[in-house]
Amino acid sequence: MFTLSQTSRAWFIDRARQAREERLVQKERERAAVVIQAHVRSFLCRSRLQRDIRREIDDFFKADDPGSTKRSALCIFKIARKLLFVFRIKEDNERFEKLCRSILSSMDAENEPKVWYVSLACSKDLTLLWIKQIKSILWYCCDFLKQLKPEILQDSRLITLYLTMLVTFTDTSTWKILRGKGESLRPAMNHICANIMGHLNQHGFYSVLQVLLTRGLARPRPCLSKGTLTAAFSLALRPVIAAQFSDNLIRPFLIHIMSVPALVTHLSTVTPERLTVLESHDMLRKFIMFLRDEDRCRDVCESLEGCHTLCLMSNLLHLGSLSPKVLEEETDGFVSLLTQMLCYCQKYVSQKKSNLTHWHPVLGWFSQSVDYGLNESMHLITKQLQFLWGVPLIRIFFCDILSKKLLESQEPAHVQPASPQNVLPVKSLLKRAFQKSASVRNILRPVGGKRVDSAEVQKVCNICVLYQTSLTTLTQIRLQILTGLTYLDDLLPKLWAFICELGPHGGLKLFLECLNNDTEESKQLLAMLMLFCDCSRHLITILDDIEVYEEQISFKLEELVTISSFLNSFVFKMIWDGIVENAKGETLELFQSVHGWLMVLYERDCRRRFAPEDHWLRKDLKPSVLFQELDRDRKRAQLILQYIPHVIPHKNRVLLFRTMVTKEKEKLGLVETSSASPHVTHITIRRSRMLEDGYEQLRQLSQHAMKGVIRVKFVNDLGVDEAGIDQDGVFKEFLEEIIKRVFDPALNLFKTTSGDERLYPSPTSYIHENYLQLFEFVGKMLGKAVYERYDGDIADLGLTLSYDEDVMGQLVCHELIPGGKTIPVTNENKISYIHLMAHFRMHTQIKNQTAALISGFRSIIKPEWIRMFSAPELQRLISGDNAEIDLEDLKKHTVYYGGFHGSHRVIIWLWDILASDFTPDERAMFLKFVTSCSRPPLLGFAYLKPPFSIRCVEVSDDQDTGDTLGSVLRGFFTIRKREPGGRLPTSSTCFNLLKLPNYSKKSVLREKLRYAISMNTGFELS
């Protein structure tokens, strides 16, 4: 019973709780319904009110047609308040447009003070309300300006309307209320205008103008009219002028207005009067004074980021070009701010580099994408940047250097005569011009005497830092910068003269000291040296031989000797003192710059001498010391061979090269030893199909086998094996013949240049089915020739420049850039055209053939071995010395057998015939007959292995059993077994041996020898 009572009670309590909760929910629903109803009623009421207000506004503007009486300012004020009360930018844009037109119309009324909208500012009761209203209206104008697109006709009309509103109410000059007696109100009204502009500036007025100007100007075809651009720029200037050029307003003006891409270019084209206003207020000087401060300049750059910092800099440069007097007076500040901006751009690009990069046409690759408008303006920005290296600014910046006259001298400069193969035809007029120019000044040499901490030196250093920074930052237009800096012929020699005067003694010592001093002064001096090297290198690279050697543009030849000596010592010291080993950053850039200029001079001298004999050698570096350091794997010795091997005599480098080859052969087991013999590869070659057989049998050989011993068996035209055993001589002949054939232009693997007939890979060599494998085969043959110290007859590789190419009778046009055939070559792009053309002909068109040739060559010869030699030296290494055969050297190193000796009658006849009766070509044929090579050994006949030998023979080769006591005695005493008049001289090229019968007459010897060397039948002679 007790349990049942408890259950009933719990049920009752639960039932009461549920009822209570239901009553609460019901109350909440009723309350919510009341709130919702209130909101709905409020919304409906507001909507009804807004509709009524909008209807009233629409009725107001309908009645305000051109023929009706003008509305009073108070009416406009009241309707404006109502519009602003309900204003929605998308819904009320047309009403707002009509309001603005009504306001402007009221301001145009003549002699009707009550109509002038601005007259309400004079009302005691309405002044504050009017100011608040006009601020709101003008800011809504700004909102519309941010959204409108100037390229659309309707939008452009609205832009004009809203700009007119802003122009009208930010300046009192057009307010008719201030005419006559109202002039006394001007100070108060000016104060109101300043208040309005302050309000706009606080809300981002400059950002609005930036968006408008960028949209209208940064396009393929600018779409801002003269009136629109004038209004926008005038509005931008007003706050700055009104604030008396305070830093707080110059900063946003620079960030938002002067960073608009190519703004000054558009102003100078469309509305040059605005630039006159800038000049009248001396704005450029004020910009320089503001930005020369490092903190303020950094702040502006960081606000803009890299790309738009470049736009600001280009606009400032354009302004500077229009105000040369200001630049002359503010050179230091202008140079400082440009350098800071370039450094920021460089840092910005390096920070933004990533795997996902975008290409910038001036700054190169980095991760920040370039917006469309900026990309479209880049050609104009580049033109503005060109003012930096244009002649007017260079003359202003380097005025201290250019104003100095170089010492005059009446002694004509000595020009070292060119070698016969390098002589260029020079007209007498050019010669007279050269003789005149050569007597202008003394040779510039380091003299010292100028303090490096002087103001003059610091100024020049800062300017050099600016241009060096521009070279490392504006990477994609580097060539343009260098071309501009080298335009004035006297800048570089005068800069060299300035460098020669620095320090107590001038020249090398000062700059070597700078390398060890991590001071700002040292960095600036080294930047000057870098700029000089980069510019001079560019200049000498683009000058032809007449301009360098005869006309001596910019530098006299003796100065090139002095400069190259300085550079040679500087680079050597950097390497030998261990500076290069761990170089990075600015030090590495310095080394690359100085070394690049040095190598251009060295290669020029290799091609045509201007320096004295042994000029490039380091007398204080003994080859034996260098070789010892190489054996110990010293880094500095390796760097010497890598960067400046020319400081070591050529003979020592050749010996080093051969030592390297010998060591590798020993390592690979390719040298005959007492315990093992190297593997030998045998090939059979038909003389009539030498190239085809050689290619088929050798192309599949491994790299190890190609470096090993290869023996050749020739088959003559009758299909019979030729006599003779290959002990290297036959393979040497095979190599020379096959190399001659592959370089024959008729085969179309290579072509020759016009004039000097230098070889280069044929662009149409692809007509051969396996042309890349053929090029690789040629490379292997050249490598084998160098590897085995064989000499061939290979000319230097040379290149030509051409645009239209005749391909098998059909003219083919190659575009250097996409759409290039539609872009004319002008003065502005001619330098780019030359570089593009050279790149196309020397790289793009033949890169596959060249790569295959190099690949084949490097499969035999290690690249680091070849770096020791210049191009002419490499040619000599491949093909032997191209000098005439030195008979005295050959005679001195000749060994005699079979009774012959130096005073023997036949031997005397032989040397006399070679010296007096044979032509140079016949002497070359004689050398080839006995050694299989037509050129003398690279280091002379002392290095011919085995040495050249002459042996007296009495019988035919097949009966010859070698020297006997009898044959030697008969040869020595000129006793003939029988008259050998019917026999021909023969040779064994494997042993460099001439087998010569003991002829009784000199005429017979001459006739037989001439016949023997002219026959190309190998071992078939009898």
Tab-separated table of C-alpha atoms in Angstrom, residues 22-36:
chain	number	residue	atom	x	y	z
A	22	GLU	CA	4.490	23.661	-21.313
A	23	ARG	CA	3.196	26.959	-19.878
A	24	LEU	CA	6.746	28.399	-20.043
A	25	VAL	CA	7.177	27.285	-23.662
A	26	GLN	CA	3.836	28.818	-24.523
A	27	LYS	CA	4.826	32.113	-22.922
A	28	GLU	CA	8.127	32.071	-24.832
A	29	ARG	CA	6.262	31.463	-28.074
A	30	GLU	CA	3.930	34.333	-27.365
A	31	ARG	CA	6.868	36.611	-26.540
A	32	ALA	CA	8.725	35.542	-29.695
A	33	ALA	CA	5.623	36.123	-31.762
A	34	VAL	CA	5.371	39.635	-30.346
A	35	VAL	CA	9.062	40.321	-31.156
A	36	ILE	CA	8.694	38.929	-34.664
